[in-house]
Backbone as CSV, one residue per row, in Angstrom:
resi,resn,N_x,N_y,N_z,CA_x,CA_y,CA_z,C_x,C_y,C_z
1,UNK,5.925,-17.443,16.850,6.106,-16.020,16.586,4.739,-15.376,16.380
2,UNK,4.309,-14.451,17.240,3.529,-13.663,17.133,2.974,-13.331,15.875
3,UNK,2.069,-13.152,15.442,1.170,-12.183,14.089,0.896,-10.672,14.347
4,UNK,1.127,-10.187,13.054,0.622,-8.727,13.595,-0.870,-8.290,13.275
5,UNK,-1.661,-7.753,14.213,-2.862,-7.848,14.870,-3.837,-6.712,14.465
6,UNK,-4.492,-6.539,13.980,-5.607,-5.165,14.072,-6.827,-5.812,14.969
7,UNK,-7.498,-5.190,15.837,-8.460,-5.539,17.122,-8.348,-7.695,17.071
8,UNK,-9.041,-8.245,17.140,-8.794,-9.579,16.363,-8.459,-10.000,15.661
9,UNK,-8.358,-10.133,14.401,-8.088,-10.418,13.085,-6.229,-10.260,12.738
10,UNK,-5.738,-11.399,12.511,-4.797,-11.843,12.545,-4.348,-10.748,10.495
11,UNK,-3.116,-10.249,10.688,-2.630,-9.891,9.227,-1.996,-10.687,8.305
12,UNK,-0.606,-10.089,9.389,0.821,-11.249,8.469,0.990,-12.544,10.099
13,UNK,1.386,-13.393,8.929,1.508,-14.191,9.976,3.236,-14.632,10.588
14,UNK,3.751,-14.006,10.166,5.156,-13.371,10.489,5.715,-12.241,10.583
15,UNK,6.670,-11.315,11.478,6.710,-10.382,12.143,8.076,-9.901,11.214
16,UNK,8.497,-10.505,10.516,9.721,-9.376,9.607,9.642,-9.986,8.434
17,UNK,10.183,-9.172,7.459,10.412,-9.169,5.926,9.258,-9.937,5.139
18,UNK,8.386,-9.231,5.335,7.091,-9.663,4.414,7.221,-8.884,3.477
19,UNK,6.818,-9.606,2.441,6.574,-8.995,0.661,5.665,-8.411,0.109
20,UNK,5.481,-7.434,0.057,4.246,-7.006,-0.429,4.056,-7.304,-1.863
21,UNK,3.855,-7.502,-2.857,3.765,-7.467,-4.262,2.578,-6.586,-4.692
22,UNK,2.652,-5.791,-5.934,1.921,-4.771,-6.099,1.292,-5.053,-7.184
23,UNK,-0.165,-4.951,-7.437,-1.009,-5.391,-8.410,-1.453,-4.046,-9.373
24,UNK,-0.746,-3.592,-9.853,-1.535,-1.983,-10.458,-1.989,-2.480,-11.663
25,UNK,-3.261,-1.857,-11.551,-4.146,-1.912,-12.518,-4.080,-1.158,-13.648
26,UNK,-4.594,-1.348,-15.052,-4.737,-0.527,-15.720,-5.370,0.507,-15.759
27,UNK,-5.734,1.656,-16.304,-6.469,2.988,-16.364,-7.642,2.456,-15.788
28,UNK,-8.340,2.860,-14.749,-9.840,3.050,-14.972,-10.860,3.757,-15.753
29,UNK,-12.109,3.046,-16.081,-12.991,4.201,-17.095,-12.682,5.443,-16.814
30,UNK,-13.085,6.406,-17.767,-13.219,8.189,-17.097,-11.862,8.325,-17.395
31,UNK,-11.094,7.785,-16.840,-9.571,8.318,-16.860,-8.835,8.398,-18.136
32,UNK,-7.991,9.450,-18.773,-7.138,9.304,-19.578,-6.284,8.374,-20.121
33,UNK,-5.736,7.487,-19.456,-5.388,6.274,-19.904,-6.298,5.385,-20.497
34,UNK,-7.995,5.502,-20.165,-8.537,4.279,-20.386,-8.548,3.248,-21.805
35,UNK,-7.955,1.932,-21.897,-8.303,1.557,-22.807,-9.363,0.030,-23.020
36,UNK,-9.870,-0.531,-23.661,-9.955,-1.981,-23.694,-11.376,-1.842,-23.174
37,UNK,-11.316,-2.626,-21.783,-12.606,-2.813,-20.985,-12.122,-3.441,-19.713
38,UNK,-13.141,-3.106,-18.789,-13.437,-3.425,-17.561,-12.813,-5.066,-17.308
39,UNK,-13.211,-5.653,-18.259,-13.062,-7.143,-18.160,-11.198,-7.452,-18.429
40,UNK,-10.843,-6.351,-19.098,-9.795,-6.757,-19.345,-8.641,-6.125,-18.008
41,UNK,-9.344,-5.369,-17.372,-8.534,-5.042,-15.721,-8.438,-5.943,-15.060
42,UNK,-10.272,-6.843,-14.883,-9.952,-8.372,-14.021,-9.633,-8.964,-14.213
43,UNK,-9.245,-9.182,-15.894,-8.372,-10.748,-16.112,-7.034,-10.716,-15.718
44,UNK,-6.254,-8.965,-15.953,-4.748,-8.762,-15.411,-4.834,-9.086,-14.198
45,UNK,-5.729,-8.188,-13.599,-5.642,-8.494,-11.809,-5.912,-10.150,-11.600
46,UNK,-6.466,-11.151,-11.793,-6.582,-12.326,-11.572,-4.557,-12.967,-12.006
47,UNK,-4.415,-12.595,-13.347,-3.202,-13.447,-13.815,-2.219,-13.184,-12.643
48,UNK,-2.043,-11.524,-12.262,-0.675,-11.232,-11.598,-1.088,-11.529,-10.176
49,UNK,-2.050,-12.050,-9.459,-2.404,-12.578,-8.255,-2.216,-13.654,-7.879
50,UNK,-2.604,-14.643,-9.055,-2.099,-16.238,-9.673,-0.535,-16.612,-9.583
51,UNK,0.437,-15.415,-10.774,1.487,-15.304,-10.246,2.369,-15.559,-8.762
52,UNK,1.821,-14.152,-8.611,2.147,-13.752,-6.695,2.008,-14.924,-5.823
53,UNK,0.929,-15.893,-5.816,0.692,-16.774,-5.170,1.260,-18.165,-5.280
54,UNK,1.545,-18.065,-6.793,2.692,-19.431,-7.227,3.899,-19.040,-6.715
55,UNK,4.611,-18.021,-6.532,6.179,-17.557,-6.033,5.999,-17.780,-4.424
56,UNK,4.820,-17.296,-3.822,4.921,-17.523,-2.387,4.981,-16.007,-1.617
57,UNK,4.682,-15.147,-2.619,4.663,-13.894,-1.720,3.887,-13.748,-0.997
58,UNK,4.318,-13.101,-0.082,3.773,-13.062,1.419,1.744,-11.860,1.300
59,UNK,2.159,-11.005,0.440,0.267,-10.369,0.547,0.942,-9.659,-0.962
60,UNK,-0.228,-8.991,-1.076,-0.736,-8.191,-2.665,-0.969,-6.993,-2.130
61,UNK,-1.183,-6.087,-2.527,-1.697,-4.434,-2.696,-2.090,-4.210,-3.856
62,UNK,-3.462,-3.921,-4.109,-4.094,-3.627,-5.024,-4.030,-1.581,-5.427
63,UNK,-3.649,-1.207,-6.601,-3.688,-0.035,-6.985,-4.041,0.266,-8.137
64,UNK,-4.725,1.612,-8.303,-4.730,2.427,-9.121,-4.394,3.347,-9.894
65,UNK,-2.857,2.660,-10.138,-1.454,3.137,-10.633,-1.680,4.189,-11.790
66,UNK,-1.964,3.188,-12.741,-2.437,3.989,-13.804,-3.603,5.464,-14.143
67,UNK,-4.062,5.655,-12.995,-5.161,6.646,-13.631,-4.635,7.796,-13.266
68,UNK,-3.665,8.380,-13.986,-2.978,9.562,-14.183,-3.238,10.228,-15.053
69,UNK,-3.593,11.756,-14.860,-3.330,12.209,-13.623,-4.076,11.929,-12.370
70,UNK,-3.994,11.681,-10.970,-4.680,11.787,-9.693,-5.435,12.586,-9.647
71,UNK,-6.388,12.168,-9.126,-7.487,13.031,-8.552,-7.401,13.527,-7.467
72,UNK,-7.798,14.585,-6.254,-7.761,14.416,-5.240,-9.041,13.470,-4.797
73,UNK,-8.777,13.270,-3.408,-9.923,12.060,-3.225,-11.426,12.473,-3.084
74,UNK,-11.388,14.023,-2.929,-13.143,14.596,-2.835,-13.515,14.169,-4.296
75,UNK,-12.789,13.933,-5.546,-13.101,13.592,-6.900,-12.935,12.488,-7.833
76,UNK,-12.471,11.818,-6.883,-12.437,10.291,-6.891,-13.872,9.453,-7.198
77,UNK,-14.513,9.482,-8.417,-15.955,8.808,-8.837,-16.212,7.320,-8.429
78,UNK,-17.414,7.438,-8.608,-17.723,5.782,-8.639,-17.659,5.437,-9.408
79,UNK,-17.139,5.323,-10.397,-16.849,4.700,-11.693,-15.401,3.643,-11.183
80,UNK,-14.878,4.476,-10.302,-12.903,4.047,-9.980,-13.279,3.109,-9.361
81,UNK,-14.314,3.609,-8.229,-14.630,2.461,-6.382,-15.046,1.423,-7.367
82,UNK,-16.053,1.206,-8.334,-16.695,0.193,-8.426,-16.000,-1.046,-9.187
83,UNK,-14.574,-0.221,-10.274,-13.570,-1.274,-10.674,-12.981,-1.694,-9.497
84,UNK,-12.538,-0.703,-8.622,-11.399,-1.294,-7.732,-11.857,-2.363,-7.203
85,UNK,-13.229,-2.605,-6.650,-13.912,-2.946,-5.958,-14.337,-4.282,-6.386
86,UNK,-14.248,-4.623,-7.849,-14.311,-5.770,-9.157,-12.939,-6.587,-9.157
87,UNK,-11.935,-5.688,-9.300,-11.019,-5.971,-9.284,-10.327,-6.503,-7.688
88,UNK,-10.990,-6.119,-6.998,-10.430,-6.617,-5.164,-11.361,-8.022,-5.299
89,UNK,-12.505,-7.956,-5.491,-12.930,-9.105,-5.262,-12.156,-10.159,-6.136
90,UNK,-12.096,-9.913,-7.184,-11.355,-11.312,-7.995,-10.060,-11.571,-7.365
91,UNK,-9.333,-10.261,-7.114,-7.834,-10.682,-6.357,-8.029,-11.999,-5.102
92,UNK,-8.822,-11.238,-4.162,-9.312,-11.913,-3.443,-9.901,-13.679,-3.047
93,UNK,-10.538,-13.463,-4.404,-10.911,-15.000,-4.505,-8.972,-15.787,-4.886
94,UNK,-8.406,-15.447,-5.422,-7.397,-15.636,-6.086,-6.188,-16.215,-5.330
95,UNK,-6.370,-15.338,-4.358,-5.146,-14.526,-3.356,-5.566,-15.117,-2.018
96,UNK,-6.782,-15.971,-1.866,-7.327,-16.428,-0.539,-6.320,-17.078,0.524
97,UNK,-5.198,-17.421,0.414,-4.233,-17.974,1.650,-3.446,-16.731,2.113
98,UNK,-3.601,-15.318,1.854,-2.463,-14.952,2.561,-3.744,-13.032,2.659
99,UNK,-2.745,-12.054,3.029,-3.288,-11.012,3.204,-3.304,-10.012,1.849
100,UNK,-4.736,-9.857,1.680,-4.818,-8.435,0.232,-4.957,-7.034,1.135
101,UNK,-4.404,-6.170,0.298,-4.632,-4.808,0.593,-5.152,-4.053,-0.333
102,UNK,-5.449,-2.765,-0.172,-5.750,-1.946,-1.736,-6.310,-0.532,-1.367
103,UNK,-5.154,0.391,-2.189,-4.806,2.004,-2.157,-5.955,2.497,-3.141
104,UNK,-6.137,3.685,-3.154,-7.139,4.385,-4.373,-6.366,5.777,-4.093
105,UNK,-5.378,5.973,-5.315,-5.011,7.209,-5.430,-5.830,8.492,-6.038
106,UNK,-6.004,9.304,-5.442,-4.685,10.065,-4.390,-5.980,10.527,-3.178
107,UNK,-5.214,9.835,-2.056,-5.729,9.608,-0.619,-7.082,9.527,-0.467
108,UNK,-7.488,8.681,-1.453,-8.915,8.098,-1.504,-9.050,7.380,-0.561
109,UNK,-9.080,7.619,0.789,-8.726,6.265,2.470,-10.175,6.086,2.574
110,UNK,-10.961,6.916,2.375,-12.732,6.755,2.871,-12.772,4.530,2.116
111,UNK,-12.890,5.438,0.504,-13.140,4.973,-0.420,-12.423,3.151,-0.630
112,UNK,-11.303,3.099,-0.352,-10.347,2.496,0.166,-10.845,1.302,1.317
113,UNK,-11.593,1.848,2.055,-12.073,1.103,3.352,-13.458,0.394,2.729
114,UNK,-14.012,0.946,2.244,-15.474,0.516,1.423,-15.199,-0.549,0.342
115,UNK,-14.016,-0.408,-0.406,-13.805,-1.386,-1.306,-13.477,-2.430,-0.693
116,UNK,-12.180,-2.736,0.254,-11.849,-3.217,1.347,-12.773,-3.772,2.015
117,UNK,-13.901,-4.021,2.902,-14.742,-4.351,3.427,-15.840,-5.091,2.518
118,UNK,-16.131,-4.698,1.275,-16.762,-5.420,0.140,-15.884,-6.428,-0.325
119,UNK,-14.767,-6.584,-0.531,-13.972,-7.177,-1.198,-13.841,-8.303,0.216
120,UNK,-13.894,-8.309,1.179,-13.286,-8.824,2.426,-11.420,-8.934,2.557
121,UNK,-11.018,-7.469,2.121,-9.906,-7.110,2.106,-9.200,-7.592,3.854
122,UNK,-7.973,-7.470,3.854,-7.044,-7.211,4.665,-6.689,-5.750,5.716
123,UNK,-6.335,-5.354,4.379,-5.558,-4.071,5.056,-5.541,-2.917,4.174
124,UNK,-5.833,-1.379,3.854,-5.560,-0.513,2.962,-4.290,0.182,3.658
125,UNK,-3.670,1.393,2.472,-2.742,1.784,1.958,-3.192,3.177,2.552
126,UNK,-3.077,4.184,3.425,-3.595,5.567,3.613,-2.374,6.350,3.313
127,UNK,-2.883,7.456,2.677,-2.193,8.534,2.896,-2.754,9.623,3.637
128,UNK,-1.903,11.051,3.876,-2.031,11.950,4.658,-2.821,11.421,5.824
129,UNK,-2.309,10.578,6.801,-2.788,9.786,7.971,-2.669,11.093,8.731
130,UNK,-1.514,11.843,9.214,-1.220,12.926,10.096,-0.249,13.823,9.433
131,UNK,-0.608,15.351,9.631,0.370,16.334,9.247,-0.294,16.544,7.614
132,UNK,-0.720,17.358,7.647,-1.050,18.114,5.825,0.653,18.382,5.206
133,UNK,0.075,17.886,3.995,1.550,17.929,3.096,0.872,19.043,1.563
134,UNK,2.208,18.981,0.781,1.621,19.380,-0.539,2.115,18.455,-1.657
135,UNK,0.912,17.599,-2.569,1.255,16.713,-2.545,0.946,17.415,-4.035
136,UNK,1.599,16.613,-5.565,1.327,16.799,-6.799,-0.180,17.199,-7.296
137,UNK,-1.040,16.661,-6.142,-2.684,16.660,-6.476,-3.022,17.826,-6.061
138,UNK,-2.298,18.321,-5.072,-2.962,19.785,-4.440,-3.115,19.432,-2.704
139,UNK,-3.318,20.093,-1.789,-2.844,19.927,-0.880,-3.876,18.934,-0.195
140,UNK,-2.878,18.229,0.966,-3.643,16.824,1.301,-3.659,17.019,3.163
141,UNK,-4.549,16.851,3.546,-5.063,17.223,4.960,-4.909,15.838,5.861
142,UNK,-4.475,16.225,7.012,-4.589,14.495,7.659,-6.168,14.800,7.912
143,UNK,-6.145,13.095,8.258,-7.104,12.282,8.026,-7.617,11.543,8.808
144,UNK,-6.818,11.270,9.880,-7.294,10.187,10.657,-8.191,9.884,11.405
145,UNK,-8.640,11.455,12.015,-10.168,11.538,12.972,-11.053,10.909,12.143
146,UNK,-11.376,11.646,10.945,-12.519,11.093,9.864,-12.705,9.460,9.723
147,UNK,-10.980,9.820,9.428,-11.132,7.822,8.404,-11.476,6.820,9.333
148,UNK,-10.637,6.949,10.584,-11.074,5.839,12.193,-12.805,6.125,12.065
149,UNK,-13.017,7.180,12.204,-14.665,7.364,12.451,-15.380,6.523,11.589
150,UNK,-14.817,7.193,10.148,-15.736,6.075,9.247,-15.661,4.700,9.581
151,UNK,-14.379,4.204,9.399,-14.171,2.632,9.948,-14.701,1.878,10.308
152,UNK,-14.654,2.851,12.050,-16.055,2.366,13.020,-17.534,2.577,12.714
153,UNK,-17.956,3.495,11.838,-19.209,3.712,10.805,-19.428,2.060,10.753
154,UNK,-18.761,2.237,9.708,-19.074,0.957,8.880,-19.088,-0.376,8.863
155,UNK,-18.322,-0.376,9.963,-18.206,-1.964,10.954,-16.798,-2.285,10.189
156,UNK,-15.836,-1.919,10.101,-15.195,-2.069,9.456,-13.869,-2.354,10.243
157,UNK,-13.401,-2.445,11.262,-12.443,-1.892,12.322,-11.683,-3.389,12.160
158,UNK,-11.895,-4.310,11.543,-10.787,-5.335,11.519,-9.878,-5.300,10.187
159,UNK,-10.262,-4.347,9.573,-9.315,-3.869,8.442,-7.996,-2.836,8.914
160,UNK,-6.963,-2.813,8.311,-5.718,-2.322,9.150,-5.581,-1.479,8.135
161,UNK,-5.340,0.001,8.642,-5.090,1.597,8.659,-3.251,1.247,8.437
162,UNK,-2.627,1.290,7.051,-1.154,1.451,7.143,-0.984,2.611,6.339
163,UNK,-0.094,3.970,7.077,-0.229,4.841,6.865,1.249,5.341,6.699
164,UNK,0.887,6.105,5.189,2.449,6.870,4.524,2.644,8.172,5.251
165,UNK,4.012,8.186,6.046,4.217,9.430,6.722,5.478,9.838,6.164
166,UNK,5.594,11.133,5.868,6.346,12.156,4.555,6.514,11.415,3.453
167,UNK,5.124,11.033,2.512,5.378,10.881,1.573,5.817,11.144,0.176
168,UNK,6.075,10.285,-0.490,6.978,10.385,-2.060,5.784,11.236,-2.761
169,UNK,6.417,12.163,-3.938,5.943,12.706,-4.233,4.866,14.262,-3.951
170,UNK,5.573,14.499,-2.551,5.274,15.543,-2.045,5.855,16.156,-1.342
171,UNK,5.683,17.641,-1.239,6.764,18.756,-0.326,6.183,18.705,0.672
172,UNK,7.249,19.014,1.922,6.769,18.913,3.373,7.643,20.021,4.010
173,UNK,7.557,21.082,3.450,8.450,22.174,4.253,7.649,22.404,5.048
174,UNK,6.377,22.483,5.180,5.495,23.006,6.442,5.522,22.128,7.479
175,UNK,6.335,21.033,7.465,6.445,20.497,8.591,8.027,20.075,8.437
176,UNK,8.424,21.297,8.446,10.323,20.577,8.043,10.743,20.513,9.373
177,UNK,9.933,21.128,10.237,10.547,21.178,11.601,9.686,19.643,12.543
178,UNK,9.239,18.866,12.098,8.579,17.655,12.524,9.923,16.381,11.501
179,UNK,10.358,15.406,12.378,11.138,15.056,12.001,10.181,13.743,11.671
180,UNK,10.816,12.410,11.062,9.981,11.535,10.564,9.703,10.752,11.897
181,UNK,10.640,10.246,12.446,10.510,9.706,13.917,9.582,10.274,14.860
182,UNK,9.547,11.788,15.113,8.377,12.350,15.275,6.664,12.165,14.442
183,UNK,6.681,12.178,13.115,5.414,11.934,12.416,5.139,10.492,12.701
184,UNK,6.085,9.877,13.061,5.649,7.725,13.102,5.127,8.309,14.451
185,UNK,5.664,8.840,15.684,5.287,8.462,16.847,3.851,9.567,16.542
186,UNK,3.488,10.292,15.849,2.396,11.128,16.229,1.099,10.035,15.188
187,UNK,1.916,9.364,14.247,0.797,8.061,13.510,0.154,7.082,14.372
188,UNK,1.312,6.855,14.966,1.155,5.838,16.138,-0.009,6.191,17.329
189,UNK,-0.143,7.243,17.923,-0.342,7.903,18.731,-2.065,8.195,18.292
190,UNK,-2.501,8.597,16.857,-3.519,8.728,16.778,-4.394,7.596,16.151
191,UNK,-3.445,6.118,16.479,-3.650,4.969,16.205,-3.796,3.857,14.798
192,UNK,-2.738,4.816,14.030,-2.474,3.855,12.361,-1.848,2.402,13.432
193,UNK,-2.339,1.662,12.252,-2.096,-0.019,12.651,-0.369,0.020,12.375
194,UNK,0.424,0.807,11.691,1.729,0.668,11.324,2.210,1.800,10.202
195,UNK,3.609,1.960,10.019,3.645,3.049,8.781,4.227,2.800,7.887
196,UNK,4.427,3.463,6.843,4.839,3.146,5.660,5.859,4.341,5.205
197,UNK,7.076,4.194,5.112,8.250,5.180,4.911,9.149,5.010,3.259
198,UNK,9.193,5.596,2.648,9.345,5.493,1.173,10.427,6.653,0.975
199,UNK,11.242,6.621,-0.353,11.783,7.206,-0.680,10.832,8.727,-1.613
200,UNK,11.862,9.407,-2.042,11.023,10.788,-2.179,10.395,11.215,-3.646
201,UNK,10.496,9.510,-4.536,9.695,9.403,-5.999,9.514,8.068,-5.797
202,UNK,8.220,7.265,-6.813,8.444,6.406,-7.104,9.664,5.887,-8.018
203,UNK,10.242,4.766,-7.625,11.475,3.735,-8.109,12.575,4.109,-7.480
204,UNK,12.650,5.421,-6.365,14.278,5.543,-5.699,13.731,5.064,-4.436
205,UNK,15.145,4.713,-4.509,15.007,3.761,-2.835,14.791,4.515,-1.530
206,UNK,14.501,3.987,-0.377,14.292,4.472,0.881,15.687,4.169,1.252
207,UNK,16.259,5.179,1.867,17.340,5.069,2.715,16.790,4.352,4.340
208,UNK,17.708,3.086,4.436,17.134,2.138,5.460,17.535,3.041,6.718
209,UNK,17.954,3.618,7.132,18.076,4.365,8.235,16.749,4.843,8.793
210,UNK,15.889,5.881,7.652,14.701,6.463,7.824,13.368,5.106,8.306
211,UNK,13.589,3.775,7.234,12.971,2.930,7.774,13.211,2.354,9.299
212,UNK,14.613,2.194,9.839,14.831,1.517,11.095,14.415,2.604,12.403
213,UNK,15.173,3.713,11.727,14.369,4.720,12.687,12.798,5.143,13.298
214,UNK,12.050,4.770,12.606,10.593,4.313,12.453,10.197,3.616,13.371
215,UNK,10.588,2.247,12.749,10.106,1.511,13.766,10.379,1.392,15.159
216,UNK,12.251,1.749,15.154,12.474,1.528,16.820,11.567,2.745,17.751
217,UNK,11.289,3.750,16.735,10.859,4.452,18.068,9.246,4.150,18.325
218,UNK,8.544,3.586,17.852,7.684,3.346,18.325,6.662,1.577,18.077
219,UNK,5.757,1.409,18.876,5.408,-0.406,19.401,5.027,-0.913,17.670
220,UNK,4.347,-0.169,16.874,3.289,-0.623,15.484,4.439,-0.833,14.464
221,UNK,4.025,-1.646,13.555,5.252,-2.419,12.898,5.750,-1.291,11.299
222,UNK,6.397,-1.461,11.243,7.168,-0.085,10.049,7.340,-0.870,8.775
223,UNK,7.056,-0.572,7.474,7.097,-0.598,6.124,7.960,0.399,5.523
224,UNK,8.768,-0.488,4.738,9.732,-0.033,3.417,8.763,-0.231,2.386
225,UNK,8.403,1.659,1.784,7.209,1.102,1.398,7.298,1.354,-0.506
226,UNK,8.857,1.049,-0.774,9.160,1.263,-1.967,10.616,1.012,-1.993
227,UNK,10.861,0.169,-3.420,12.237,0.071,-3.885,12.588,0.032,-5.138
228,UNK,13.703,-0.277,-5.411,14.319,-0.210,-6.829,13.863,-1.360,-7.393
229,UNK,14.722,-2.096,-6.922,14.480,-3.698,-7.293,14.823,-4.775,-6.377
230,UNK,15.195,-6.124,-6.795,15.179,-7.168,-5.653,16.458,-6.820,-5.061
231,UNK,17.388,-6.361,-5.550,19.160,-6.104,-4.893,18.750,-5.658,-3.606
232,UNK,17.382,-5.262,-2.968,17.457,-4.445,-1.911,16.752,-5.200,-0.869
233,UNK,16.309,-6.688,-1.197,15.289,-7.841,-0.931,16.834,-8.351,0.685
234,UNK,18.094,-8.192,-0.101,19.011,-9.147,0.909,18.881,-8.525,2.427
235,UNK,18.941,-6.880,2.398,19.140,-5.982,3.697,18.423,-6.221,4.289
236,UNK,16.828,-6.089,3.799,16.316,-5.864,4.473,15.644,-7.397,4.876
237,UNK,15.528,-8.444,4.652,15.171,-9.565,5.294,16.030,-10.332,6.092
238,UNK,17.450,-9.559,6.205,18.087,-10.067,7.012,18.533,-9.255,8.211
239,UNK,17.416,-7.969,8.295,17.695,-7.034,9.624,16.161,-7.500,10.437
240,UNK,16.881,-8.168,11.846,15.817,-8.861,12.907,15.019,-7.628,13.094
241,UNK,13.964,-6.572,12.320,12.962,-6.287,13.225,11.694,-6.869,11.978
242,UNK,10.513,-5.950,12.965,9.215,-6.495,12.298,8.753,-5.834,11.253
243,UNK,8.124,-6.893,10.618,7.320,-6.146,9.317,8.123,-5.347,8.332
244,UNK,9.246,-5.399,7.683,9.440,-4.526,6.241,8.359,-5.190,5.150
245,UNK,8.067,-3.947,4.768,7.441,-4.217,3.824,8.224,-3.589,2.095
246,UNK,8.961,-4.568,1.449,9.261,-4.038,0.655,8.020,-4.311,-1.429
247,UNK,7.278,-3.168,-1.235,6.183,-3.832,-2.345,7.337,-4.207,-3.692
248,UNK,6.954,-4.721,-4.549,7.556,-5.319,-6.058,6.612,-4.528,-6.820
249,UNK,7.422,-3.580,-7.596,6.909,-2.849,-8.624,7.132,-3.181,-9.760
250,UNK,5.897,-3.459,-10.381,6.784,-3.316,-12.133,7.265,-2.458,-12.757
251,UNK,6.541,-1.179,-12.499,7.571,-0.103,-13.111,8.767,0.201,-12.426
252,UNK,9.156,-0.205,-11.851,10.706,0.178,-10.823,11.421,-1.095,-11.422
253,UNK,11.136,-2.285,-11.206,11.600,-3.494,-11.639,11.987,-3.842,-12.853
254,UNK,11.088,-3.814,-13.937,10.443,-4.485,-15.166,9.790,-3.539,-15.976
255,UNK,10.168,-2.504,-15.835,9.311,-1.505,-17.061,7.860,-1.738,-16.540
256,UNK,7.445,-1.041,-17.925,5.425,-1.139,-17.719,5.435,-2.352,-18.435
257,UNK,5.520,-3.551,-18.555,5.638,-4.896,-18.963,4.409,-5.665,-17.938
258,UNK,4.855,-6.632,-18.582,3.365,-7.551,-18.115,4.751,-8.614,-16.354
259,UNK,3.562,-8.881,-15.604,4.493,-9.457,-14.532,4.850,-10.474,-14.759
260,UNK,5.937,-11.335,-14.571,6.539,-12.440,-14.648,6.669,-13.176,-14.063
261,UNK,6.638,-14.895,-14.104,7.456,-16.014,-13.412,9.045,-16.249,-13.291
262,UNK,9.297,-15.571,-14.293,10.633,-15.596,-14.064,11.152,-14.492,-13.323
263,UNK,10.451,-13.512,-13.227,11.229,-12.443,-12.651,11.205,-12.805,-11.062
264,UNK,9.928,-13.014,-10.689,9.725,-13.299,-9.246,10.324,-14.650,-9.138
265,UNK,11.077,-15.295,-9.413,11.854,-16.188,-9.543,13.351,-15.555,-8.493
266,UNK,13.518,-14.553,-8.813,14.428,-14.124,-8.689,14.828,-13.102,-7.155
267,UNK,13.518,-13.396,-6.936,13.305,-13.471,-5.177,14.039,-14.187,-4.474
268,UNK,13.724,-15.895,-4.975,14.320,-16.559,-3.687,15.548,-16.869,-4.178
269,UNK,16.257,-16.250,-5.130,17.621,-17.165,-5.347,18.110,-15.949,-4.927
270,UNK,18.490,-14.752,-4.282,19.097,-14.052,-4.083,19.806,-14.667,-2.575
């Protein structure tokens, strides 16, 4: 069975129901949440990577869950890049048999690719790939001429562009007349590696329709890119197409609690 591919560089090494598991970090400095220290972000990010990798999940996504409120990404400091960037590398060392990713909210994609490429990441998390939305942060512009450009800037082009089209947490009446099947084929088209389709908050589910619809209409592989909990693990690994990506949240799952062996336990006995 085929792998799915960015220029060379091999991703997942299976073509349906891969796991994403989600690593969110605590507050970064600067930010309102911040507490503790720096050291105490990499030791979480190391434990819940350790985890992930004892259960057998398929890749990680690294985030910046906590630093609420969002920034938009023109205000996104180096203070954030240089944890994320601490924190990717340790995942990384951690996480070495399978694929890491890692988001920097809100549509920090430049920033994202730089950590990514330092870290010897996988794959990042983009938002506003195509079509300007209005998103909680203030309005969010596609992106994709820039971000490909940078990419190729930076030598960076074996890292994979997976891109949220009508995403959670934002209004899209200005494009109410662009349907989602339309925004995948126009993602596709200006060359995201695959997309990512979510329900319309974090912790409510994606209606699988919007996900299947996705993918059939176009070749790049489609992500469920949010759920409730594991009850939703059976559908979708047992519908033959490629790539769902359903991530494991702790706050959707497990409260804001620390991640578990037992919980991810509860993966494979379903």
């Amino acid at each position: 069975m085929a792998a799915v591919k960015v220029g060379h560089a091999s991703i997942f090494r299976k073509l349906r129901a891969n796991i994403i598991g989600m690593i969110h970090l605590p507050a970064s400095p600067g930010t309102p949440g911040f507490s503790g220290s720096v050291n105490d972000i990499l030791l979480k990010a190391a434990r819940e990577a350790a985890i992930y990798k004892h259960a057998g999940v398929d890749s990680v996504l690294i985030e910046n869950m906590h630093d609420i409120p969002y920034l938009h990404s023109s205000a996104v400091g180096p203070e954030v890049v240089s944890v994320m960037t601490a924190a990717a590398s340790v995942v990384r060392s951690v996480f070495s048999h399978a694929p890491v990713g890692v988001q920097i909210l809100a549509g920090a994609n430049q920033q994202a690719l730089a950590v990514a490429l330092a870290a010897g990441l996988d794959f990042i998390r983009a938002e506003g790939f195509v079509y300007s939305h209005v998103a909680d942060e203030g309005i969010m512009d596609a992106c994709a001429g820039p971000l490909l450009r940078y990419r190729r800037h930076i030598g960076a082009q074996n890292i994979a562009v997976f891109t949220d089209i009508k995403k959670k947490h934002s209004a899209h009446s200005i494009t109410s007349d662009v349907s989602i099947a339309e925004t995948a084929r126009a993602a596709e088209f200006f060359r995201s590696d695959g997309v990512i389709v979510t329900g319309k908050q974090h912790g409510t589910a994606c209606r699988r329709r919007r996900t299947y619809g996705c993918v059939e209409c176009g070749k790049n592989p489609g992500f469920r890119g949010i759920g409730r909990d594991t009850r939703e693990l059976p559908s979708v690994q047992s519908r033959d197409r490629p790539n769902y990506w359903l991530p494991i949240s702790k706050r959707t799952t497990i409260g804001h609690g620390t991640l578990t062996k037992a919980f991810l336990r509860t993966l494979w006995t379903r």
